[in-house]
């Protein structure tokens, strides 16, 4: 049976977390400067990661924690959703990445570990598009409405049409593409990942409609969400800057629903937005300030959803 939410997440415990100059060129949420040393950044990120996982486990959500490797150094390994996605069809997709040092995050050892416990029907590798300079960064770029097989994609330096079309053909998903921007030093600049400004749950969608400057594209997105019977919970660009658009609905093995986000994202929401979300599940929030500041990503980026079926012998 298809589902929009899963009770199992894959997360990567960081070893070398720090600001990544290769991603900062088009991730305007990222800050390379700060008071902390590299060692202190890693220590704080590890503390935030462990607390976050602890909160998820306490609610009965299954978390498969993969330890990052010491070598090669991968400063953004804490964000695995960009290089891999898992589907109820049994398929695993791996994706082409914009930053060269992020391509090192794709580890066969991770795939093999999942394959030992879950039924995998096919591994579909899209990373050959990197040779042509085209990218599509997993569920950072693709925001799935899994029941309707729709993927919302904000076009950017990390989401290119040729790869989107390839993904459509291989997956059977229909994609809705648009341009999303936010203000950076008085200029409208592309949002680097779709999942920074929107996420989709079973009966709702959180989205910053103000980021979609083109009225026709904005209406196409709204119409699609309404056709899927989603309550639209609108957020502002200021809230996007606090990662309020970077959330995820999950469940536990009892079927309880939860909305997961960072502490900063939760604090940015007004009471009406919080109440609208709480109709769809209990909100879990955890402080991720260091990870957000230096990595330019938040809670949703840290979670790769596993929709594969467990093997009988496990």
PDB file of C-alpha atoms in Angstrom:
ATOM      1  CA  UNK A   1       0.000   0.000   0.000  1.00  0.00           C
ATOM      2  CA  UNK A   2       1.401   3.377  -0.997  1.00  0.00           C
ATOM      3  CA  UNK A   3       1.931   6.013   1.663  1.00  0.00           C
ATOM      4  CA  UNK A   4       3.071   9.610   1.871  1.00  0.00           C
ATOM      5  CA  UNK A   5       4.817   9.057   5.212  1.00  0.00           C
ATOM      6  CA  UNK A   6       7.281   6.517   6.548  1.00  0.00           C
ATOM      7  CA  UNK A   7       8.282   5.370  10.031  1.00  0.00           C
ATOM      8  CA  UNK A   8      11.918   4.733   9.054  1.00  0.00           C
ATOM      9  CA  UNK A   9      14.636   7.304   8.425  1.00  0.00           C
ATOM     10  CA  UNK A  10      18.266   7.060   7.388  1.00  0.00           C
ATOM     11  CA  UNK A  11      20.548   9.659   8.954  1.00  0.00           C
ATOM     12  CA  UNK A  12      24.319  10.153   8.733  1.00  0.00           C
ATOM     13  CA  UNK A  13      26.230  11.007  11.906  1.00  0.00           C
ATOM     14  CA  UNK A  14      28.870  13.594  10.938  1.00  0.00           C
ATOM     15  CA  UNK A  15      32.652  13.245  11.263  1.00  0.00           C
ATOM     16  CA  UNK A  16      33.900  16.307   9.399  1.00  0.00           C
ATOM     17  CA  UNK A  17      31.013  18.767   9.455  1.00  0.00           C
ATOM     18  CA  UNK A  18      31.944  22.358   8.601  1.00  0.00           C
ATOM     19  CA  UNK A  19      31.085  25.110   6.141  1.00  0.00           C
ATOM     20  CA  UNK A  20      31.578  23.958   2.553  1.00  0.00           C
ATOM     21  CA  UNK A  21      32.937  26.598   0.175  1.00  0.00           C
ATOM     22  CA  UNK A  22      31.900  24.525  -2.866  1.00  0.00           C
ATOM     23  CA  UNK A  23      28.215  24.682  -1.918  1.00  0.00           C
ATOM     24  CA  UNK A  24      28.242  28.245  -0.589  1.00  0.00           C
ATOM     25  CA  UNK A  25      28.470  29.642  -4.136  1.00  0.00           C
ATOM     26  CA  UNK A  26      24.703  29.146  -4.574  1.00  0.00           C
ATOM     27  CA  UNK A  27      23.442  28.260  -1.090  1.00  0.00           C
ATOM     28  CA  UNK A  28      22.643  31.680   0.331  1.00  0.00           C
ATOM     29  CA  UNK A  29      21.396  30.186   3.599  1.00  0.00           C
ATOM     30  CA  UNK A  30      24.925  29.083   4.388  1.00  0.00           C
ATOM     31  CA  UNK A  31      27.423  31.089   6.454  1.00  0.00           C
ATOM     32  CA  UNK A  32      31.122  30.276   6.266  1.00  0.00           C
ATOM     33  CA  UNK A  33      32.067  32.835   8.902  1.00  0.00           C
ATOM     34  CA  UNK A  34      31.577  32.481  12.622  1.00  0.00           C
ATOM     35  CA  UNK A  35      33.235  32.384  16.006  1.00  0.00           C
ATOM     36  CA  UNK A  36      33.740  28.613  16.198  1.00  0.00           C
ATOM     37  CA  UNK A  37      36.830  26.677  15.150  1.00  0.00           C
ATOM     38  CA  UNK A  38      36.461  23.697  12.802  1.00  0.00           C
ATOM     39  CA  UNK A  39      36.745  21.318  15.759  1.00  0.00           C
ATOM     40  CA  UNK A  40      34.106  23.257  17.696  1.00  0.00           C
ATOM     41  CA  UNK A  41      31.760  23.275  14.700  1.00  0.00           C
ATOM     42  CA  UNK A  42      32.005  19.492  14.420  1.00  0.00           C
ATOM     43  CA  UNK A  43      31.490  19.049  18.177  1.00  0.00           C
ATOM     44  CA  UNK A  44      28.370  21.238  18.204  1.00  0.00           C
ATOM     45  CA  UNK A  45      26.955  19.605  15.054  1.00  0.00           C
ATOM     46  CA  UNK A  46      27.443  16.172  16.622  1.00  0.00           C
ATOM     47  CA  UNK A  47      25.673  17.289  19.795  1.00  0.00           C
ATOM     48  CA  UNK A  48      22.747  18.680  17.769  1.00  0.00           C
ATOM     49  CA  UNK A  49      22.579  15.531  15.630  1.00  0.00           C
ATOM     50  CA  UNK A  50      22.517  13.152  18.597  1.00  0.00           C
ATOM     51  CA  UNK A  51      19.822  15.151  20.402  1.00  0.00           C
ATOM     52  CA  UNK A  52      17.711  15.241  17.234  1.00  0.00           C
ATOM     53  CA  UNK A  53      17.962  11.462  16.785  1.00  0.00           C
ATOM     54  CA  UNK A  54      17.155  10.952  20.467  1.00  0.00           C
ATOM     55  CA  UNK A  55      13.944  12.962  20.103  1.00  0.00           C
ATOM     56  CA  UNK A  56      12.865  10.950  17.040  1.00  0.00           C
ATOM     57  CA  UNK A  57      13.568   7.614  18.730  1.00  0.00           C
ATOM     58  CA  UNK A  58      11.639   8.705  21.830  1.00  0.00           C
ATOM     59  CA  UNK A  59       8.500   8.982  19.675  1.00  0.00           C
ATOM     60  CA  UNK A  60       8.922   5.471  18.249  1.00  0.00           C
ATOM     61  CA  UNK A  61      10.300   6.559  14.875  1.00  0.00           C
ATOM     62  CA  UNK A  62      12.916   4.135  13.557  1.00  0.00           C
ATOM     63  CA  UNK A  63      16.239   5.799  12.728  1.00  0.00           C
ATOM     64  CA  UNK A  64      19.051   3.985  10.945  1.00  0.00           C
ATOM     65  CA  UNK A  65      22.178   5.930  11.869  1.00  0.00           C
ATOM     66  CA  UNK A  66      25.121   5.574   9.493  1.00  0.00           C
ATOM     67  CA  UNK A  67      28.511   6.733  10.728  1.00  0.00           C
ATOM     68  CA  UNK A  68      30.236   9.086   8.302  1.00  0.00           C
ATOM     69  CA  UNK A  69      33.679   8.000   7.113  1.00  0.00           C
ATOM     70  CA  UNK A  70      36.867   9.790   8.182  1.00  0.00           C
ATOM     71  CA  UNK A  71      38.246   9.699   4.649  1.00  0.00           C
ATOM     72  CA  UNK A  72      37.451  11.146   2.260  1.00  0.00           C
ATOM     73  CA  UNK A  73      36.262  14.176   4.197  1.00  0.00           C
ATOM     74  CA  UNK A  74      32.646  14.996   3.365  1.00  0.00           C
ATOM     75  CA  UNK A  75      31.523  18.139   5.213  1.00  0.00           C
ATOM     76  CA  UNK A  76      27.882  17.806   4.081  1.00  0.00           C
ATOM     77  CA  UNK A  77      27.418  14.058   4.658  1.00  0.00           C
ATOM     78  CA  UNK A  78      24.912  14.990   7.377  1.00  0.00           C
ATOM     79  CA  UNK A  79      22.470  15.772   4.504  1.00  0.00           C
ATOM     80  CA  UNK A  80      22.017  12.324   2.821  1.00  0.00           C
ATOM     81  CA  UNK A  81      18.654  13.151   1.244  1.00  0.00           C
ATOM     82  CA  UNK A  82      20.481  14.911  -1.593  1.00  0.00           C
ATOM     83  CA  UNK A  83      22.240  11.851  -2.991  1.00  0.00           C
ATOM     84  CA  UNK A  84      19.791   8.990  -2.394  1.00  0.00           C
ATOM     85  CA  UNK A  85      16.060   8.257  -2.236  1.00  0.00           C
ATOM     86  CA  UNK A  86      14.134   5.074  -1.416  1.00  0.00           C
ATOM     87  CA  UNK A  87      10.741   4.150  -2.882  1.00  0.00           C
ATOM     88  CA  UNK A  88       7.901   1.718  -2.207  1.00  0.00           C
ATOM     89  CA  UNK A  89       8.441   0.261  -5.657  1.00  0.00           C
ATOM     90  CA  UNK A  90      11.670  -1.201  -4.263  1.00  0.00           C
ATOM     91  CA  UNK A  91      13.756   1.213  -6.291  1.00  0.00           C
ATOM     92  CA  UNK A  92      16.694   3.233  -4.988  1.00  0.00           C
ATOM     93  CA  UNK A  93      17.789   6.332  -6.891  1.00  0.00           C
ATOM     94  CA  UNK A  94      21.172   8.011  -6.604  1.00  0.00           C
ATOM     95  CA  UNK A  95      21.554  11.541  -7.892  1.00  0.00           C
ATOM     96  CA  UNK A  96      23.996  13.921  -9.627  1.00  0.00           C
ATOM     97  CA  UNK A  97      25.419  16.528  -7.260  1.00  0.00           C
ATOM     98  CA  UNK A  98      26.502  20.095  -7.989  1.00  0.00           C
ATOM     99  CA  UNK A  99      29.532  20.250  -5.667  1.00  0.00           C
ATOM    100  CA  UNK A 100      32.373  17.886  -6.505  1.00  0.00           C
ATOM    101  CA  UNK A 101      33.183  17.139  -2.874  1.00  0.00           C
ATOM    102  CA  UNK A 102      29.554  16.202  -2.214  1.00  0.00           C
ATOM    103  CA  UNK A 103      29.759  13.435  -4.839  1.00  0.00           C
ATOM    104  CA  UNK A 104      32.039  11.593  -2.416  1.00  0.00           C
ATOM    105  CA  UNK A 105      29.017  11.117  -0.125  1.00  0.00           C
ATOM    106  CA  UNK A 106      27.630   8.442  -2.471  1.00  0.00           C
ATOM    107  CA  UNK A 107      28.846   5.301  -0.750  1.00  0.00           C
ATOM    108  CA  UNK A 108      28.051   1.793  -1.952  1.00  0.00           C
ATOM    109  CA  UNK A 109      28.570   0.626   1.633  1.00  0.00           C
ATOM    110  CA  UNK A 110      25.432   2.541   2.634  1.00  0.00           C
ATOM    111  CA  UNK A 111      23.414   0.999  -0.185  1.00  0.00           C
ATOM    112  CA  UNK A 112      24.730  -2.473   0.664  1.00  0.00           C
ATOM    113  CA  UNK A 113      23.772  -2.043   4.307  1.00  0.00           C
ATOM    114  CA  UNK A 114      20.215  -1.128   3.336  1.00  0.00           C
ATOM    115  CA  UNK A 115      20.097  -4.017   0.847  1.00  0.00           C
ATOM    116  CA  UNK A 116      20.855  -6.484   3.646  1.00  0.00           C
ATOM    117  CA  UNK A 117      17.666  -5.584   5.506  1.00  0.00           C
ATOM    118  CA  UNK A 118      15.281  -4.326   2.825  1.00  0.00           C
ATOM    119  CA  UNK A 119      13.936  -5.591  -0.488  1.00  0.00           C
ATOM    120  CA  UNK A 120      15.591  -3.641  -3.304  1.00  0.00           C
ATOM    121  CA  UNK A 121      14.265  -4.284  -6.792  1.00  0.00           C
ATOM    122  CA  UNK A 122      16.490  -1.896  -8.718  1.00  0.00           C
ATOM    123  CA  UNK A 123      19.255   0.637  -8.221  1.00  0.00           C
ATOM    124  CA  UNK A 124      18.906   3.529 -10.659  1.00  0.00           C
ATOM    125  CA  UNK A 125      21.991   5.724 -10.920  1.00  0.00           C
ATOM    126  CA  UNK A 126      21.494   9.185 -12.381  1.00  0.00           C
ATOM    127  CA  UNK A 127      24.947  10.555 -11.492  1.00  0.00           C
ATOM    128  CA  UNK A 128      26.350  10.142 -15.010  1.00  0.00           C
ATOM    129  CA  UNK A 129      24.631  13.468 -15.738  1.00  0.00           C
ATOM    130  CA  UNK A 130      27.449  15.111 -13.789  1.00  0.00           C
ATOM    131  CA  UNK A 131      29.704  14.529 -16.813  1.00  0.00           C
ATOM    132  CA  UNK A 132      27.424  16.870 -18.787  1.00  0.00           C
ATOM    133  CA  UNK A 133      27.180  19.461 -16.042  1.00  0.00           C
ATOM    134  CA  UNK A 134      23.557  18.634 -15.161  1.00  0.00           C
ATOM    135  CA  UNK A 135      22.313  18.021 -11.620  1.00  0.00           C
ATOM    136  CA  UNK A 136      19.272  16.983  -9.584  1.00  0.00           C
ATOM    137  CA  UNK A 137      19.904  16.753  -5.863  1.00  0.00           C
ATOM    138  CA  UNK A 138      17.502  14.114  -4.604  1.00  0.00           C
ATOM    139  CA  UNK A 139      14.692  15.100  -2.272  1.00  0.00           C
ATOM    140  CA  UNK A 140      16.355  18.458  -1.856  1.00  0.00           C
ATOM    141  CA  UNK A 141      15.335  19.209  -5.449  1.00  0.00           C
ATOM    142  CA  UNK A 142      12.347  16.849  -5.662  1.00  0.00           C
ATOM    143  CA  UNK A 143       9.485  17.343  -3.201  1.00  0.00           C
ATOM    144  CA  UNK A 144       7.298  14.258  -3.574  1.00  0.00           C
ATOM    145  CA  UNK A 145       3.553  13.871  -3.426  1.00  0.00           C
ATOM    146  CA  UNK A 146       3.965  10.113  -3.398  1.00  0.00           C
ATOM    147  CA  UNK A 147       0.336   8.986  -3.694  1.00  0.00           C
ATOM    148  CA  UNK A 148      -0.281  11.041  -6.835  1.00  0.00           C
ATOM    149  CA  UNK A 149       3.285  10.465  -8.105  1.00  0.00           C
ATOM    150  CA  UNK A 150       3.920  14.185  -8.448  1.00  0.00           C
ATOM    151  CA  UNK A 151       7.264  15.861  -7.795  1.00  0.00           C
ATOM    152  CA  UNK A 152       7.545  19.619  -7.291  1.00  0.00           C
ATOM    153  CA  UNK A 153      10.854  21.025  -8.513  1.00  0.00           C
ATOM    154  CA  UNK A 154      12.246  24.535  -8.200  1.00  0.00           C
ATOM    155  CA  UNK A 155      14.698  25.020 -11.063  1.00  0.00           C
ATOM    156  CA  UNK A 156      18.176  26.104 -10.009  1.00  0.00           C
ATOM    157  CA  UNK A 157      21.858  25.361 -10.494  1.00  0.00           C
ATOM    158  CA  UNK A 158      21.097  22.091  -8.717  1.00  0.00           C
ATOM    159  CA  UNK A 159      17.961  21.059 -10.630  1.00  0.00           C
ATOM    160  CA  UNK A 160      18.251  20.892 -14.421  1.00  0.00           C
ATOM    161  CA  UNK A 161      15.550  20.014 -16.940  1.00  0.00           C
ATOM    162  CA  UNK A 162      17.407  17.139 -18.719  1.00  0.00           C
ATOM    163  CA  UNK A 163      17.832  15.203 -15.465  1.00  0.00           C
ATOM    164  CA  UNK A 164      14.280  16.005 -14.379  1.00  0.00           C
ATOM    165  CA  UNK A 165      12.999  14.509 -17.656  1.00  0.00           C
ATOM    166  CA  UNK A 166      15.204  11.459 -17.181  1.00  0.00           C
ATOM    167  CA  UNK A 167      13.848  10.988 -13.673  1.00  0.00           C
ATOM    168  CA  UNK A 168      10.274  11.319 -14.982  1.00  0.00           C
ATOM    169  CA  UNK A 169      10.840   8.598 -17.576  1.00  0.00           C
ATOM    170  CA  UNK A 170      12.501   6.201 -15.142  1.00  0.00           C
ATOM    171  CA  UNK A 171      10.166   6.763 -12.178  1.00  0.00           C
ATOM    172  CA  UNK A 172       6.755   7.441 -13.669  1.00  0.00           C
ATOM    173  CA  UNK A 173       6.481  10.634 -11.655  1.00  0.00           C
ATOM    174  CA  UNK A 174       5.009  13.773 -13.176  1.00  0.00           C
ATOM    175  CA  UNK A 175       7.036  16.841 -12.307  1.00  0.00           C
ATOM    176  CA  UNK A 176       5.785  20.387 -11.813  1.00  0.00           C
ATOM    177  CA  UNK A 177       8.660  22.780 -12.355  1.00  0.00           C
ATOM    178  CA  UNK A 178       8.819  26.435 -11.392  1.00  0.00           C
ATOM    179  CA  UNK A 179      11.297  29.123 -10.416  1.00  0.00           C
ATOM    180  CA  UNK A 180      11.592  30.031  -6.744  1.00  0.00           C
ATOM    181  CA  UNK A 181      13.581  33.014  -5.507  1.00  0.00           C
ATOM    182  CA  UNK A 182      14.411  34.853  -2.344  1.00  0.00           C
ATOM    183  CA  UNK A 183      15.963  38.202  -1.610  1.00  0.00           C
ATOM    184  CA  UNK A 184      19.731  38.283  -1.088  1.00  0.00           C
ATOM    185  CA  UNK A 185      21.282  41.716  -0.601  1.00  0.00           C
ATOM    186  CA  UNK A 186      18.398  43.339  -2.448  1.00  0.00           C
ATOM    187  CA  UNK A 187      18.471  40.912  -5.400  1.00  0.00           C
ATOM    188  CA  UNK A 188      16.114  38.058  -6.244  1.00  0.00           C
ATOM    189  CA  UNK A 189      18.259  34.902  -6.268  1.00  0.00           C
ATOM    190  CA  UNK A 190      17.214  31.295  -6.948  1.00  0.00           C
ATOM    191  CA  UNK A 191      16.354  29.106  -3.975  1.00  0.00           C
ATOM    192  CA  UNK A 192      18.963  26.356  -4.155  1.00  0.00           C
ATOM    193  CA  UNK A 193      16.666  23.488  -3.117  1.00  0.00           C
ATOM    194  CA  UNK A 194      12.904  23.101  -3.399  1.00  0.00           C
ATOM    195  CA  UNK A 195      12.706  21.626   0.097  1.00  0.00           C
ATOM    196  CA  UNK A 196      13.872  24.901   1.621  1.00  0.00           C
ATOM    197  CA  UNK A 197      10.639  26.637   0.621  1.00  0.00           C
ATOM    198  CA  UNK A 198       8.064  23.805   0.662  1.00  0.00           C
ATOM    199  CA  UNK A 199       7.160  20.346   1.925  1.00  0.00           C
ATOM    200  CA  UNK A 200       4.140  18.120   1.379  1.00  0.00           C
ATOM    201  CA  UNK A 201       2.355  15.921   3.904  1.00  0.00           C
ATOM    202  CA  UNK A 202      -0.688  13.669   3.707  1.00  0.00           C
ATOM    203  CA  UNK A 203      -3.319  16.397   3.939  1.00  0.00           C
ATOM    204  CA  UNK A 204      -1.322  19.592   3.821  1.00  0.00           C
ATOM    205  CA  UNK A 205       1.486  21.473   2.129  1.00  0.00           C
ATOM    206  CA  UNK A 206       3.723  24.091   3.709  1.00  0.00           C
ATOM    207  CA  UNK A 207       4.908  26.496   1.024  1.00  0.00           C
ATOM    208  CA  UNK A 208       6.232  30.004   0.520  1.00  0.00           C
ATOM    209  CA  UNK A 209       4.110  31.172  -2.391  1.00  0.00           C
ATOM    210  CA  UNK A 210       5.852  34.561  -2.275  1.00  0.00           C
ATOM    211  CA  UNK A 211       9.017  32.816  -3.498  1.00  0.00           C
ATOM    212  CA  UNK A 212       7.340  31.958  -6.810  1.00  0.00           C
ATOM    213  CA  UNK A 213       7.492  35.318  -8.562  1.00  0.00           C
ATOM    214  CA  UNK A 214       5.785  34.228 -11.779  1.00  0.00           C
ATOM    215  CA  UNK A 215       1.995  34.314 -11.319  1.00  0.00           C
ATOM    216  CA  UNK A 216       1.325  31.548 -13.856  1.00  0.00           C
ATOM    217  CA  UNK A 217       3.846  29.191 -12.250  1.00  0.00           C
ATOM    218  CA  UNK A 218       2.502  30.020  -8.791  1.00  0.00           C
ATOM    219  CA  UNK A 219      -1.068  29.255  -9.844  1.00  0.00           C
ATOM    220  CA  UNK A 220       0.031  25.935 -11.409  1.00  0.00           C
ATOM    221  CA  UNK A 221       1.579  24.857  -8.110  1.00  0.00           C
ATOM    222  CA  UNK A 222      -1.458  25.974  -6.088  1.00  0.00           C
ATOM    223  CA  UNK A 223      -3.867  24.225  -8.477  1.00  0.00           C
ATOM    224  CA  UNK A 224      -1.904  20.989  -8.268  1.00  0.00           C
ATOM    225  CA  UNK A 225      -1.817  21.046  -4.474  1.00  0.00           C
ATOM    226  CA  UNK A 226      -5.540  21.767  -4.290  1.00  0.00           C
ATOM    227  CA  UNK A 227      -6.261  18.964  -6.773  1.00  0.00           C
ATOM    228  CA  UNK A 228      -4.396  16.650  -4.370  1.00  0.00           C
ATOM    229  CA  UNK A 229      -6.647  17.957  -1.558  1.00  0.00           C
ATOM    230  CA  UNK A 230      -3.842  19.576   0.374  1.00  0.00           C
ATOM    231  CA  UNK A 231      -4.514  22.348   2.842  1.00  0.00           C
ATOM    232  CA  UNK A 232      -2.026  25.055   1.926  1.00  0.00           C
ATOM    233  CA  UNK A 233      -0.169  26.479   4.933  1.00  0.00           C
ATOM    234  CA  UNK A 234       1.555  29.587   3.603  1.00  0.00           C
ATOM    235  CA  UNK A 235       4.817  30.806   5.092  1.00  0.00           C
ATOM    236  CA  UNK A 236       6.748  34.006   4.460  1.00  0.00           C
ATOM    237  CA  UNK A 237      10.208  34.507   2.989  1.00  0.00           C
ATOM    238  CA  UNK A 238      11.391  35.555   6.440  1.00  0.00           C
ATOM    239  CA  UNK A 239      10.173  32.216   7.785  1.00  0.00           C
ATOM    240  CA  UNK A 240      11.925  30.423   4.926  1.00  0.00           C
ATOM    241  CA  UNK A 241      15.145  32.062   6.137  1.00  0.00           C
ATOM    242  CA  UNK A 242      14.461  30.368   9.486  1.00  0.00           C
ATOM    243  CA  UNK A 243      13.992  27.008   7.676  1.00  0.00           C
ATOM    244  CA  UNK A 244      10.240  26.824   8.285  1.00  0.00           C
ATOM    245  CA  UNK A 245       9.917  25.324   4.795  1.00  0.00           C
ATOM    246  CA  UNK A 246      12.345  22.511   5.602  1.00  0.00           C
ATOM    247  CA  UNK A 247      10.097  20.089   7.466  1.00  0.00           C
ATOM    248  CA  UNK A 248       8.865  16.523   7.047  1.00  0.00           C
ATOM    249  CA  UNK A 249       5.821  14.503   8.109  1.00  0.00           C
ATOM    250  CA  UNK A 250       6.677  11.059   9.474  1.00  0.00           C
ATOM    251  CA  UNK A 251       4.967   8.363  11.545  1.00  0.00           C
ATOM    252  CA  UNK A 252       5.894   5.682  14.061  1.00  0.00           C
ATOM    253  CA  UNK A 253       5.094   1.974  14.042  1.00  0.00           C
ATOM    254  CA  UNK A 254       1.798   2.696  15.823  1.00  0.00           C
ATOM    255  CA  UNK A 255       0.728   5.024  13.034  1.00  0.00           C
ATOM    256  CA  UNK A 256       1.025   8.221  15.059  1.00  0.00           C
ATOM    257  CA  UNK A 257       1.839  11.206  12.831  1.00  0.00           C
ATOM    258  CA  UNK A 258       4.524  13.809  13.511  1.00  0.00           C
ATOM    259  CA  UNK A 259       5.790  16.964  11.826  1.00  0.00           C
ATOM    260  CA  UNK A 260       9.567  17.315  12.179  1.00  0.00           C
ATOM    261  CA  UNK A 261      11.481  20.603  12.001  1.00  0.00           C
ATOM    262  CA  UNK A 262      14.231  22.570  13.721  1.00  0.00           C
ATOM    263  CA  UNK A 263      13.757  24.641  16.856  1.00  0.00           C
ATOM    264  CA  UNK A 264      14.443  27.792  14.872  1.00  0.00           C
ATOM    265  CA  UNK A 265      11.813  26.855  12.293  1.00  0.00           C
ATOM    266  CA  UNK A 266       9.226  26.160  15.003  1.00  0.00           C
ATOM    267  CA  UNK A 267       9.921  29.462  16.759  1.00  0.00           C
ATOM    268  CA  UNK A 268       9.328  31.347  13.489  1.00  0.00           C
ATOM    269  CA  UNK A 269       5.766  30.009  13.075  1.00  0.00           C
ATOM    270  CA  UNK A 270       2.788  31.950  14.363  1.00  0.00           C
ATOM    271  CA  UNK A 271       0.053  30.318  16.442  1.00  0.00           C
ATOM    272  CA  UNK A 272      -2.282  29.805  13.491  1.00  0.00           C
ATOM    273  CA  UNK A 273       0.427  28.052  11.492  1.00  0.00           C
ATOM    274  CA  UNK A 274       1.332  25.863  14.458  1.00  0.00           C
ATOM    275  CA  UNK A 275      -2.320  24.894  14.965  1.00  0.00           C
ATOM    276  CA  UNK A 276      -2.746  24.109  11.274  1.00  0.00           C
ATOM    277  CA  UNK A 277       0.249  21.800  11.410  1.00  0.00           C
ATOM    278  CA  UNK A 278      -0.799  20.171  14.683  1.00  0.00           C
ATOM    279  CA  UNK A 279      -4.007  18.968  13.012  1.00  0.00           C
ATOM    280  CA  UNK A 280      -1.714  16.690  11.002  1.00  0.00           C
ATOM    281  CA  UNK A 281       0.507  15.417  13.808  1.00  0.00           C
ATOM    282  CA  UNK A 282       2.522  16.297  16.870  1.00  0.00           C
ATOM    283  CA  UNK A 283       5.357  18.717  16.128  1.00  0.00           C
ATOM    284  CA  UNK A 284       8.860  17.487  16.957  1.00  0.00           C
ATOM    285  CA  UNK A 285      11.446  20.256  16.945  1.00  0.00           C
ATOM    286  CA  UNK A 286      15.077  20.235  17.953  1.00  0.00           C
ATOM    287  CA  UNK A 287      17.817  22.920  17.976  1.00  0.00           C
ATOM    288  CA  UNK A 288      19.998  22.721  14.864  1.00  0.00           C
ATOM    289  CA  UNK A 289      21.537  26.201  14.940  1.00  0.00           C
ATOM    290  CA  UNK A 290      25.118  25.172  14.154  1.00  0.00           C
ATOM    291  CA  UNK A 291      24.088  22.818  11.367  1.00  0.00           C
ATOM    292  CA  UNK A 292      21.812  25.468   9.863  1.00  0.00           C
ATOM    293  CA  UNK A 293      24.382  28.271  10.151  1.00  0.00           C
ATOM    294  CA  UNK A 294      27.356  26.501   8.587  1.00  0.00           C
ATOM    295  CA  UNK A 295      25.587  23.903   6.448  1.00  0.00           C
ATOM    296  CA  UNK A 296      22.706  25.969   5.077  1.00  0.00           C
ATOM    297  CA  UNK A 297      20.356  23.028   5.577  1.00  0.00           C
ATOM    298  CA  UNK A 298      18.024  21.922   8.347  1.00  0.00           C
ATOM    299  CA  UNK A 299      15.925  19.060   9.697  1.00  0.00           C
ATOM    300  CA  UNK A 300      14.415  17.746   6.480  1.00  0.00           C
ATOM    301  CA  UNK A 301      17.812  17.719   4.731  1.00  0.00           C
ATOM    302  CA  UNK A 302      19.145  15.408   7.455  1.00  0.00           C
ATOM    303  CA  UNK A 303      16.497  12.703   6.917  1.00  0.00           C
ATOM    304  CA  UNK A 304      16.367  10.259   4.006  1.00  0.00           C
ATOM    305  CA  UNK A 305      13.014   8.454   4.121  1.00  0.00           C
ATOM    306  CA  UNK A 306      13.049   4.684   3.686  1.00  0.00           C
ATOM    307  CA  UNK A 307       9.899   3.313   2.039  1.00  0.00           C
ATOM    308  CA  UNK A 308      11.363  -0.093   1.143  1.00  0.00           C
ATOM    309  CA  UNK A 309       9.786  -3.313   2.417  1.00  0.00           C
ATOM    310  CA  UNK A 310      11.748  -5.142   5.124  1.00  0.00           C
ATOM    311  CA  UNK A 311      13.033  -8.610   4.261  1.00  0.00           C
ATOM    312  CA  UNK A 312      11.202 -11.421   6.025  1.00  0.00           C
ATOM    313  CA  UNK A 313      14.271 -12.788   7.787  1.00  0.00           C
ATOM    314  CA  UNK A 314      15.136  -9.450   9.387  1.00  0.00           C
TER     315      UNK A 314
END
